[in-house]
Tab-separated table of C-alpha atoms and ligand atoms in Angstrom:
chain	number	residue	atom	x	y	z
A	1	MET	CA	-0.333	0.070	0.296
A	2	THR	CA	1.484	3.764	-0.821
A	3	ILE	CA	0.443	7.190	0.761
A	4	ILE	CA	1.064	10.414	-0.594
A	5	LYS	CA	-0.668	13.323	0.476
A	6	GLY	CA	-0.659	16.911	-1.287
A	7	HIS	CA	-2.939	18.763	-3.068
A	8	ILE	CA	-5.037	16.233	-5.113
A	9	CYS	CA	-6.832	17.386	-8.884
A	10	TYR	CA	-8.627	15.047	-11.236
A	11	SER	CA	-11.069	14.951	-13.452
A	12	THR	CA	-14.394	13.012	-12.619
A	13	ASP	CA	-16.296	13.648	-15.727
A	14	LYS	CA	-15.813	15.920	-18.812
A	15	ASP	CA	-16.550	19.009	-17.047
A	16	THR	CA	-15.372	18.478	-13.211
A	17	LEU	CA	-12.134	19.138	-11.937
A	18	HIS	CA	-12.086	17.865	-8.418
A	19	THR	CA	-10.416	19.257	-5.686
A	20	VAL	CA	-8.847	18.026	-2.418
A	21	GLU	CA	-6.552	20.266	-0.346
A	22	ASN	CA	-3.789	18.522	1.721
A	23	GLY	CA	-5.890	14.979	0.872
A	24	TYR	CA	-3.854	11.368	0.610
A	25	LEU	CA	-4.251	9.038	-2.039
A	26	VAL	CA	-4.297	5.815	-1.015
A	27	CYS	CA	-3.345	3.342	-3.485
A	28	GLU	CA	-2.342	-0.632	-3.462
A	29	ARG	CA	-0.626	-2.752	-5.530
A	30	GLY	CA	-0.684	0.034	-8.156
A	31	LYS	CA	-4.262	0.833	-8.164
A	32	VAL	CA	-6.209	3.827	-7.064
A	33	LYS	CA	-8.212	2.878	-3.831
A	34	ARG	CA	-9.502	6.240	-2.633
A	35	VAL	CA	-8.487	9.916	-2.024
A	36	TYR	CA	-9.225	11.074	1.250
A	37	GLU	CA	-10.091	14.518	3.158
A	38	SER	CA	-8.486	13.033	6.431
A	39	LEU	CA	-6.897	10.029	6.577
A	40	PRO	CA	-9.135	7.438	8.312
A	41	GLU	CA	-7.291	5.070	11.214
A	42	GLU	CA	-7.349	1.478	9.157
A	43	PHE	CA	-4.387	3.499	7.018
A	44	GLU	CA	-2.707	4.798	10.777
A	45	GLY	CA	0.791	3.554	10.954
A	46	ILE	CA	1.575	3.521	6.991
A	47	PRO	CA	4.433	5.488	5.857
A	48	ILE	CA	2.774	8.861	3.982
A	49	GLU	CA	4.627	10.056	1.368
A	50	ASP	CA	4.334	14.086	2.136
A	51	TYR	CA	4.978	16.285	-1.027
A	52	GLY	CA	3.806	19.280	1.645
A	53	ASP	CA	2.671	22.548	-0.810
A	54	ARG	CA	2.826	20.443	-4.335
A	55	LEU	CA	0.136	19.565	-6.604
A	56	ILE	CA	-0.923	15.737	-7.452
A	57	ILE	CA	-2.385	15.196	-10.709
A	58	PRO	CA	-3.328	11.753	-12.660
A	59	GLY	CA	-0.308	11.137	-15.080
A	60	LEU	CA	-1.082	12.729	-18.603
A	61	VAL	CA	-1.763	11.142	-21.448
A	62	ASP	CA	-0.571	11.156	-25.132
A	63	LEU	CA	-2.579	9.467	-27.766
A	64	HIS	CA	-0.288	10.291	-30.825
A	65	MET	CA	2.926	10.637	-31.552
A	66	HIS	CA	6.080	9.651	-33.566
A	67	ALA	CA	8.923	8.362	-31.879
A	68	PRO	CA	11.345	8.942	-35.176
A	69	GLN	CA	10.388	12.264	-35.857
A	70	TYR	CA	11.552	13.314	-32.127
A	71	ALA	CA	15.109	14.294	-33.919
A	72	PHE	CA	13.797	16.876	-36.210
A	73	ARG	CA	10.915	18.101	-34.038
A	74	GLY	CA	10.698	22.363	-34.973
A	75	LEU	CA	12.033	22.248	-38.311
A	76	GLY	CA	10.783	21.927	-42.218
A	77	MET	CA	7.568	23.549	-40.094
A	78	ASP	CA	7.146	25.536	-43.371
A	79	MET	CA	5.238	23.021	-45.804
A	80	GLU	CA	2.001	20.909	-45.572
A	81	LEU	CA	0.860	17.235	-44.727
A	82	LEU	CA	1.907	15.426	-47.954
A	83	ASP	CA	4.612	17.634	-48.922
A	84	TRP	CA	6.404	16.975	-45.202
A	85	LEU	CA	6.230	13.766	-45.480
A	86	GLU	CA	8.304	13.440	-48.686
A	87	ALA	CA	11.183	16.311	-47.636
A	88	HIS	CA	11.506	15.504	-43.651
A	89	THR	CA	9.645	12.706	-42.196
A	90	PHE	CA	10.080	9.504	-44.676
A	91	PRO	CA	13.744	10.625	-45.456
A	92	GLU	CA	14.358	10.500	-41.547
A	93	GLU	CA	12.476	7.264	-40.308
A	94	ALA	CA	14.497	5.388	-43.184
A	95	LYS	CA	17.234	6.185	-41.195
A	96	TYR	CA	15.993	4.040	-38.407
A	97	LYS	CA	17.181	0.636	-40.188
A	98	ASP	CA	20.749	1.250	-38.909
A	99	LEU	CA	20.257	0.112	-34.553
A	100	ALA	CA	23.095	2.237	-33.870
A	101	TYR	CA	21.438	5.217	-35.294
A	102	ALA	CA	17.880	4.323	-33.932
A	103	ARG	CA	19.919	3.483	-30.239
A	104	GLU	CA	21.208	7.372	-30.257
A	105	ALA	CA	17.582	8.972	-31.589
A	106	TYR	CA	15.452	6.817	-29.318
A	107	THR	CA	17.327	7.546	-26.035
A	108	TYR	CA	16.733	10.978	-26.739
A	109	PHE	CA	13.479	10.499	-27.124
A	110	VAL	CA	12.567	8.913	-24.212
A	111	GLU	CA	14.782	10.816	-21.889
A	112	ASP	CA	12.207	13.704	-22.937
A	113	LEU	CA	9.335	11.952	-22.108
A	114	LYS	CA	11.246	10.489	-18.693
A	115	GLY	CA	11.880	13.663	-17.689
A	116	GLY	CA	8.167	15.034	-18.591
A	117	ALA	CA	4.585	14.863	-17.305
A	118	THR	CA	3.531	12.141	-19.277
A	119	THR	CA	3.162	8.503	-17.989
A	120	ARG	CA	1.267	6.874	-21.265
A	121	ALA	CA	1.333	6.947	-25.071
A	122	CYS	CA	0.225	5.623	-28.124
A	123	ILE	CA	3.960	5.898	-30.267
A	124	PHE	CA	4.520	5.621	-34.092
A	125	GLY	CA	7.755	3.769	-34.396
A	126	THR	CA	8.919	3.006	-38.471
A	127	VAL	CA	9.054	0.286	-40.320
A	128	HIS	CA	11.617	-1.619	-38.960
A	129	LYS	CA	11.159	-3.970	-36.546
A	130	GLU	CA	14.525	-4.124	-34.866
A	131	ALA	CA	14.359	-0.563	-34.374
A	132	THR	CA	10.792	-0.685	-33.035
A	133	THR	CA	11.419	-3.913	-30.293
A	134	LEU	CA	14.139	-1.328	-28.739
A	135	LEU	CA	12.196	1.777	-28.722
A	136	MET	CA	10.143	-0.686	-26.151
A	137	GLU	CA	12.582	-1.611	-24.662
A	138	LEU	CA	13.659	1.642	-23.502
A	139	LEU	CA	10.195	2.946	-22.692
A	140	GLU	CA	9.992	-0.282	-20.304
A	141	ASP	CA	13.048	0.678	-18.560
A	142	ALA	CA	12.184	4.105	-18.359
A	143	GLY	CA	8.907	2.949	-16.670
A	144	ILE	CA	6.970	4.815	-19.211
A	145	GLY	CA	3.795	2.905	-20.368
A	146	ALA	CA	3.019	2.615	-23.849
A	147	MET	CA	1.772	1.003	-26.518
A	148	VAL	CA	4.072	0.888	-29.664
A	149	GLY	CA	3.448	0.326	-32.969
A	150	LYS	CA	6.061	-1.132	-35.965
A	151	VAL	CA	4.522	1.251	-39.051
A	152	ASN	CA	3.457	-0.946	-42.370
A	153	MET	CA	3.228	1.261	-45.367
A	154	ASP	CA	3.174	-0.688	-49.276
A	155	ARG	CA	2.626	1.807	-51.300
A	156	ASN	CA	2.821	5.267	-52.477
A	157	SER	CA	6.275	5.917	-50.686
A	158	PRO	CA	9.610	6.492	-51.449
A	159	GLU	CA	11.661	3.414	-52.503
A	160	TYR	CA	13.989	3.894	-50.113
A	161	LEU	CA	11.264	2.922	-46.729
A	162	CYS	CA	8.637	0.932	-48.947
A	163	GLU	CA	7.815	-2.448	-47.641
A	164	GLU	CA	8.039	-4.662	-51.004
A	165	SER	CA	4.540	-6.054	-50.977
A	166	ALA	CA	1.449	-6.555	-48.301
A	167	GLU	CA	2.944	-9.805	-47.657
A	168	ALA	CA	5.840	-8.887	-46.842
A	169	SER	CA	4.772	-6.102	-44.224
A	170	ALA	CA	2.505	-8.545	-43.094
A	171	LEU	CA	5.378	-11.448	-42.109
A	172	ALA	CA	7.788	-8.342	-40.866
A	173	THR	CA	4.626	-7.695	-38.374
A	174	VAL	CA	3.997	-10.654	-37.386
A	175	GLU	CA	7.822	-11.652	-36.663
A	176	TRP	CA	7.713	-8.173	-34.101
A	177	LEU	CA	4.857	-9.545	-32.629
A	178	GLU	CA	6.167	-12.355	-31.582
A	179	GLY	CA	10.009	-11.119	-31.047
A	180	ILE	CA	8.251	-9.559	-27.952
A	181	LYS	CA	5.797	-11.812	-26.722
A	182	ASP	CA	5.622	-11.232	-22.937
A	183	ARG	CA	8.419	-9.488	-22.553
A	184	PHE	CA	7.181	-5.863	-21.488
A	185	THR	CA	4.455	-4.873	-18.559
A	186	LEU	CA	3.952	-0.936	-19.052
A	187	VAL	CA	4.402	-1.261	-23.200
A	188	LYS	CA	2.625	-3.311	-25.238
A	189	PRO	CA	2.085	-3.860	-29.214
A	190	ILE	CA	-0.542	-1.510	-31.466
A	191	LEU	CA	-1.560	-2.443	-35.126
A	192	THR	CA	-0.190	0.210	-37.072
A	193	PRO	CA	-1.078	1.305	-40.556
A	194	ARG	CA	0.502	4.666	-41.196
A	195	PHE	CA	-2.457	6.017	-43.188
A	196	ILE	CA	-4.796	4.503	-45.794
A	197	PRO	CA	-2.752	6.198	-49.037
A	198	THR	CA	0.175	4.204	-47.995
A	199	CYS	CA	-1.547	1.017	-47.063
A	200	SER	CA	-2.637	-1.469	-49.959
A	201	ASP	CA	-6.411	-3.323	-49.601
A	202	ALA	CA	-3.955	-6.772	-49.962
A	203	LEU	CA	-2.128	-4.856	-46.977
A	204	MET	CA	-5.100	-3.926	-44.559
A	205	GLU	CA	-6.581	-7.546	-45.251
A	206	ARG	CA	-3.977	-9.228	-43.674
A	207	LEU	CA	-3.487	-6.856	-40.549
A	208	LYS	CA	-7.337	-7.601	-39.973
A	209	ASP	CA	-5.916	-11.186	-39.767
A	210	ILE	CA	-3.396	-9.953	-37.346
A	211	GLN	CA	-5.325	-7.891	-35.225
A	212	LYS	CA	-7.749	-10.849	-34.538
A	213	GLN	CA	-5.395	-13.089	-34.117
A	214	TYR	CA	-3.149	-10.858	-31.422
A	215	LYS	CA	-6.811	-9.617	-30.372
A	216	LEU	CA	-4.890	-5.831	-30.801
A	217	PRO	CA	-5.258	-2.060	-30.677
A	218	MET	CA	-4.387	0.400	-33.486
A	219	GLN	CA	-3.703	3.389	-34.721
A	220	SER	CA	-3.824	5.736	-37.644
A	221	HIS	CA	-4.089	9.101	-39.024
A	222	LEU	CA	-7.537	10.343	-40.305
A	223	SER	CA	-9.435	13.501	-42.224
A	224	GLU	CA	-5.767	15.475	-41.219
A	225	ASN	CA	-5.499	17.577	-44.239
A	226	GLN	CA	-7.512	18.307	-47.215
A	227	GLY	CA	-4.882	17.045	-49.753
A	228	GLU	CA	-5.506	13.948	-48.250
A	229	ILE	CA	-8.612	13.902	-47.928
A	230	ALA	CA	-9.429	14.024	-52.332
A	231	TRP	CA	-6.166	11.385	-52.304
A	232	VAL	CA	-8.172	8.734	-50.453
A	233	GLN	CA	-11.355	9.571	-52.531
A	234	GLU	CA	-9.060	8.634	-55.658
A	235	LEU	CA	-7.707	5.647	-54.341
A	236	CYS	CA	-11.028	4.204	-52.359
A	237	PRO	CA	-13.781	5.767	-54.969
A	238	ASP	CA	-16.193	2.983	-53.407
A	239	THR	CA	-16.352	4.885	-50.398
A	240	ARG	CA	-18.276	8.041	-48.646
A	241	PHE	CA	-16.013	9.339	-46.259
A	242	TYR	CA	-12.219	8.032	-45.540
A	243	GLY	CA	-13.016	6.523	-42.336
A	244	GLU	CA	-14.835	3.748	-44.621
A	245	ALA	CA	-11.733	3.182	-45.988
A	246	TYR	CA	-10.798	1.303	-42.867
A	247	ALA	CA	-14.184	0.517	-41.779
A	248	LYS	CA	-14.668	-1.996	-44.659
A	249	PHE	CA	-12.064	-3.912	-43.516
A	250	GLY	CA	-12.806	-3.777	-40.074
A	251	MET	CA	-10.074	-1.573	-38.691
A	252	PHE	CA	-12.594	1.392	-37.607
A	253	GLY	CA	-13.440	0.468	-33.934
A	254	GLY	CA	-15.881	-2.375	-32.843
A	255	ASP	CA	-13.854	-4.831	-32.451
A	256	CYS	CA	-10.455	-3.499	-32.872
A	257	PRO	CA	-10.053	-0.671	-30.453
A	258	THR	CA	-8.946	2.338	-32.736
A	259	VAL	CA	-7.356	5.789	-32.098
A	260	MET	CA	-7.149	8.259	-35.253
A	261	ALA	CA	-5.197	11.272	-35.048
A	262	HIS	CA	-6.738	14.512	-36.288
A	263	CYS	CA	-10.136	14.581	-37.701
A	264	VAL	CA	-9.587	17.883	-38.324
A	265	SER	CA	-11.921	17.777	-41.766
A	266	SER	CA	-14.368	15.021	-40.603
A	267	ASN	CA	-17.780	15.014	-42.193
A	268	GLU	CA	-21.077	14.180	-40.216
A	269	ALA	CA	-21.145	10.893	-41.712
A	270	GLU	CA	-17.613	9.898	-40.369
A	271	LEU	CA	-18.000	11.211	-36.947
A	272	ALA	CA	-21.424	9.541	-36.416
A	273	LEU	CA	-19.297	6.227	-37.325
A	274	MET	CA	-16.610	7.073	-34.944
A	275	LYS	CA	-19.208	7.363	-32.612
A	276	LYS	CA	-21.256	4.517	-33.061
A	277	ASN	CA	-17.891	2.405	-32.915
A	278	ASN	CA	-16.276	4.130	-29.762
A	279	VAL	CA	-13.496	5.315	-31.972
A	280	PHE	CA	-10.445	7.730	-30.239
A	281	ILE	CA	-9.574	10.597	-31.318
A	282	ALA	CA	-6.588	12.019	-30.836
A	283	HIS	CA	-6.853	15.787	-31.349
A	284	CYS	CA	-3.295	17.482	-32.007
A	285	PRO	CA	-3.989	21.079	-32.219
A	286	GLN	CA	0.278	21.904	-32.457
A	287	SER	CA	0.406	19.747	-35.166
A	288	ASN	CA	-2.493	21.195	-37.123
A	289	GLU	CA	-0.948	24.455	-36.516
A	290	ASN	CA	2.435	23.760	-37.939
A	291	LEU	CA	1.116	21.791	-41.069
A	292	SER	CA	-1.836	24.612	-41.760
A	293	SER	CA	-4.083	21.223	-41.264
A	294	GLY	CA	-7.168	23.716	-39.624
A	295	ILE	CA	-8.614	23.170	-36.288
A	296	ALA	CA	-10.388	20.102	-35.570
A	297	PRO	CA	-14.255	20.934	-33.575
A	298	VAL	CA	-13.500	19.486	-30.707
A	299	ARG	CA	-16.341	20.891	-29.008
A	300	LYS	CA	-18.561	18.923	-30.831
A	301	PHE	CA	-16.535	15.703	-30.666
A	302	LEU	CA	-17.338	15.864	-26.905
A	303	ASP	CA	-21.018	17.067	-27.509
A	304	MET	CA	-21.283	14.373	-29.449
A	305	GLY	CA	-19.618	11.512	-27.131
A	306	ILE	CA	-17.026	10.806	-29.056
A	307	PRO	CA	-14.123	9.639	-26.877
A	308	THR	CA	-11.178	12.312	-27.131
A	309	GLY	CA	-8.037	13.138	-26.521
A	310	LEU	CA	-4.908	14.995	-26.835
A	311	GLY	CA	-1.404	13.918	-28.968
A	312	CYS	CA	1.588	15.758	-29.181
A	313	ASP	CA	2.407	14.590	-32.803
A	314	VAL	CA	5.945	14.729	-32.976
A	315	ALA	CA	7.026	15.883	-35.163
A	316	GLY	CA	4.303	17.652	-36.828
A	317	GLY	CA	3.757	19.274	-33.239
A	318	HIS	CA	7.481	20.577	-31.610
A	319	VAL	CA	7.609	19.804	-28.622
A	320	THR	CA	6.003	17.061	-26.365
A	321	SER	CA	4.823	18.757	-23.787
A	322	ILE	CA	0.786	17.581	-22.884
A	323	PHE	CA	0.419	20.638	-21.260
A	324	ARG	CA	1.107	22.741	-23.601
A	325	ALA	CA	-1.076	20.407	-25.648
A	326	MET	CA	-4.219	21.510	-23.645
A	327	ALA	CA	-3.162	25.298	-23.581
A	328	ASP	CA	-2.876	24.811	-27.788
A	329	ALA	CA	-6.128	23.297	-27.541
A	330	ILE	CA	-8.044	25.783	-25.789
A	331	GLN	CA	-6.570	28.415	-28.010
A	332	VAL	CA	-7.493	27.132	-31.222
A	333	SER	CA	-10.643	26.253	-29.861
A	334	LYS	CA	-11.051	30.151	-29.407
A	335	LEU	CA	-9.730	30.921	-33.050
A	336	ARG	CA	-12.271	28.476	-33.938
A	337	TRP	CA	-14.716	30.023	-32.565
A	338	ARG	CA	-14.595	33.824	-33.522
A	339	LEU	CA	-13.111	32.936	-37.057
A	340	VAL	CA	-14.910	29.576	-38.375
A	341	ASP	CA	-18.077	28.855	-36.610
A	342	ASP	CA	-19.660	30.958	-33.625
A	343	THR	CA	-21.731	28.445	-32.504
A	344	LEU	CA	-18.868	25.454	-31.406
A	345	LYS	CA	-17.926	27.596	-27.812
A	346	PRO	CA	-14.309	27.154	-27.158
A	347	LEU	CA	-12.457	24.390	-24.731
A	348	THR	CA	-12.795	25.078	-20.742
A	349	VAL	CA	-9.780	24.267	-18.832
A	350	GLU	CA	-11.797	21.258	-17.306
A	351	GLU	CA	-12.212	19.837	-20.908
A	352	ALA	CA	-8.593	20.522	-21.531
A	353	PHE	CA	-7.420	18.870	-18.525
A	354	TYR	CA	-10.052	16.007	-19.255
A	355	MET	CA	-8.801	14.972	-22.341
A	356	ALA	CA	-5.748	14.698	-21.442
A	357	THR	CA	-6.301	12.676	-18.315
A	358	MET	CA	-9.305	10.673	-18.403
A	359	GLY	CA	-10.596	11.419	-21.803
A	360	GLY	CA	-6.797	9.719	-23.016
A	361	GLY	CA	-6.615	7.381	-20.826
A	362	ALA	CA	-9.763	5.432	-21.489
A	363	PHE	CA	-7.934	4.039	-24.195
A	364	PHE	CA	-5.528	2.677	-21.833
A	365	GLY	CA	-8.018	0.974	-19.735
A	366	LYS	CA	-8.750	2.608	-16.129
A	367	ILE	CA	-6.540	5.471	-16.747
A	368	GLY	CA	-6.537	9.033	-16.289
A	369	SER	CA	-8.438	9.767	-12.731
A	370	PHE	CA	-8.175	9.363	-9.141
A	371	LEU	CA	-11.504	7.185	-8.689
A	372	GLU	CA	-11.280	4.118	-7.361
A	373	GLY	CA	-9.554	1.293	-9.038
A	374	TYR	CA	-7.868	3.191	-11.448
A	375	GLU	CA	-3.862	2.789	-12.497
A	376	PHE	CA	-2.656	4.612	-9.695
A	377	ASP	CA	-0.181	6.718	-12.254
A	378	ALA	CA	0.460	10.102	-11.223
A	379	VAL	CA	2.737	13.774	-11.662
A	380	VAL	CA	4.056	15.663	-8.159
A	381	LEU	CA	4.065	19.495	-9.484
A	382	ASP	CA	6.092	21.401	-7.618
A	383	ASP	CA	5.029	25.638	-8.322
A	384	THR	CA	7.314	27.612	-6.244
A	385	ASN	CA	9.572	28.649	-9.483
A	386	LEU	CA	6.146	30.119	-10.206
A	387	PRO	CA	5.443	32.948	-7.201
A	388	HIS	CA	2.688	34.956	-7.318
A	389	PRO	CA	1.494	37.593	-5.138
A	390	GLN	CA	-1.163	36.522	-3.955
A	391	LYS	CA	-2.584	33.279	-2.317
A	392	LEU	CA	-4.277	31.297	-5.274
A	393	THR	CA	-6.323	28.035	-4.870
A	394	VAL	CA	-5.290	24.749	-6.350
A	395	LYS	CA	-6.934	25.098	-9.418
A	396	GLU	CA	-5.403	28.190	-10.100
A	397	ARG	CA	-2.036	26.963	-9.220
A	398	LEU	CA	-3.067	24.056	-11.959
A	399	GLU	CA	-3.881	26.454	-14.456
A	400	ARG	CA	-1.112	28.199	-14.536
A	401	ILE	CA	0.846	25.396	-14.659
A	402	VAL	CA	-0.904	24.129	-17.625
A	403	TYR	CA	0.113	27.459	-19.870
A	404	PHE	CA	3.676	27.772	-18.667
A	405	SER	CA	5.490	25.171	-16.550
A	406	ASP	CA	8.321	23.445	-18.136
A	407	ASP	CA	9.934	19.538	-16.876
A	408	ARG	CA	11.553	21.396	-14.059
A	409	ASN	CA	8.080	21.622	-12.311
A	410	ILE	CA	7.642	18.028	-12.078
A	411	TYR	CA	9.236	17.014	-9.468
A	412	ASP	CA	7.838	13.156	-9.026
A	413	LYS	CA	5.814	10.647	-10.994
A	414	TYR	CA	3.894	7.038	-10.849
A	415	VAL	CA	3.158	4.514	-13.113
A	416	SER	CA	1.250	1.975	-12.236
A	417	GLY	CA	2.143	2.753	-8.634
A	418	VAL	CA	5.890	2.525	-9.710
A	419	ARG	CA	8.060	5.870	-8.838
A	420	THR	CA	9.855	6.570	-11.893
A	421	LYS	CA	11.541	9.888	-10.788
A	422	ARG	CA	13.721	11.238	-8.431
B	501	GUN	N1	-0.073	11.433	-41.864
B	501	GUN	C1	0.672	10.119	-42.357
B	501	GUN	N2	1.629	10.099	-41.958
B	501	GUN	C2	1.721	11.068	-41.152
B	501	GUN	C3	2.968	11.145	-40.162
B	501	GUN	O1	3.867	10.743	-40.156
B	501	GUN	N3	2.366	12.705	-39.269
B	501	GUN	C4	1.163	13.316	-39.837
B	501	GUN	N4	1.137	14.649	-39.081
B	501	GUN	N5	0.139	12.930	-40.601
B	501	GUN	C5	0.573	11.625	-40.824
B	502	FE	FE1	0.481	11.456	-36.599
């Protein structure tokens, strides 16, 4: 049993941020038992880790990022998606064939995550199974909970990166899955067809077989950019909308837990199917700004009840901070409201915090809150270097942390009850 004490903040639903000043978070075998305002007698004698005036929040969840793109974040941010993939992304991802390069670059990436507030992440690797396995090892050693995918791409990709055939791509995926079987506790595999333009029908069919056989979730991209959407329509003339190009292979929620990045320009029919199939959306505001993709109607996703979380989408996004993603999500929602559609009100801090914790966490299971039975994933925040002339409430302190903290404010971290920092 572990008991930690401090100012505790967590979402109980999308509109409610619950705060307990000088509260006790009691955990047992890596799971939350309860949050108490004062400690019941039954727990007397159990040592308490007292974090004093610091804040304790659930670990942040990143629903979408690309580990091999970390090295070039902040570079080449003057292009739109498809040109950016050709000019910057594919050449960089090809380097991960070289395991020495992968080890160095992935070490920097994992160090970054380790120092930040993210405790769970959905992560794209590259097409290379060895480098993807290495990435999983590094994440497990760092105590980061993650779903990691070997990327599949067998068409419309440069020769130096494209997999030889659907069969070769599927075979490499199975070899990767067999090679990592039962090796990790915190890190799990996730199927990762890059997006429809780079995945043939034959490949999608094979991936569905693999998904069923290994009971895997899947992650991909959806309706991010107008050029991409038009291309998918050309490639799949039998579909009414982009999402159908995944759905026709049984790779769009339902028995295949799915998270789709972006959905900037999803139409009503696409959103309705996502709602029906419980497809998660990874909202990646910083990437959508950098690649001029647009502003996703997140208020609509929330109103419709489509499960939604946040993603940094490095290197579409240039930083890995999910606090920054929260602020970005709120800011772009204001621009959308002012400039595009005044019926969709801007996001609140409560909603952004919910998406960054409980909303995205639901893709992993009982993750992202301190309600009973949730995984004990927590981040302890120290804001003493952000002084203020007045006494602030816990919620005000959290808001300031969202907008302008950095890794120096992360004091301690727990993932599934295991302390991973200090
Ligand atoms: N669509 C297909 N591949 C990618 C990628 O690497 N990044 C982003 N943002 N979108 C994509
Ligand atoms: Fe992406």
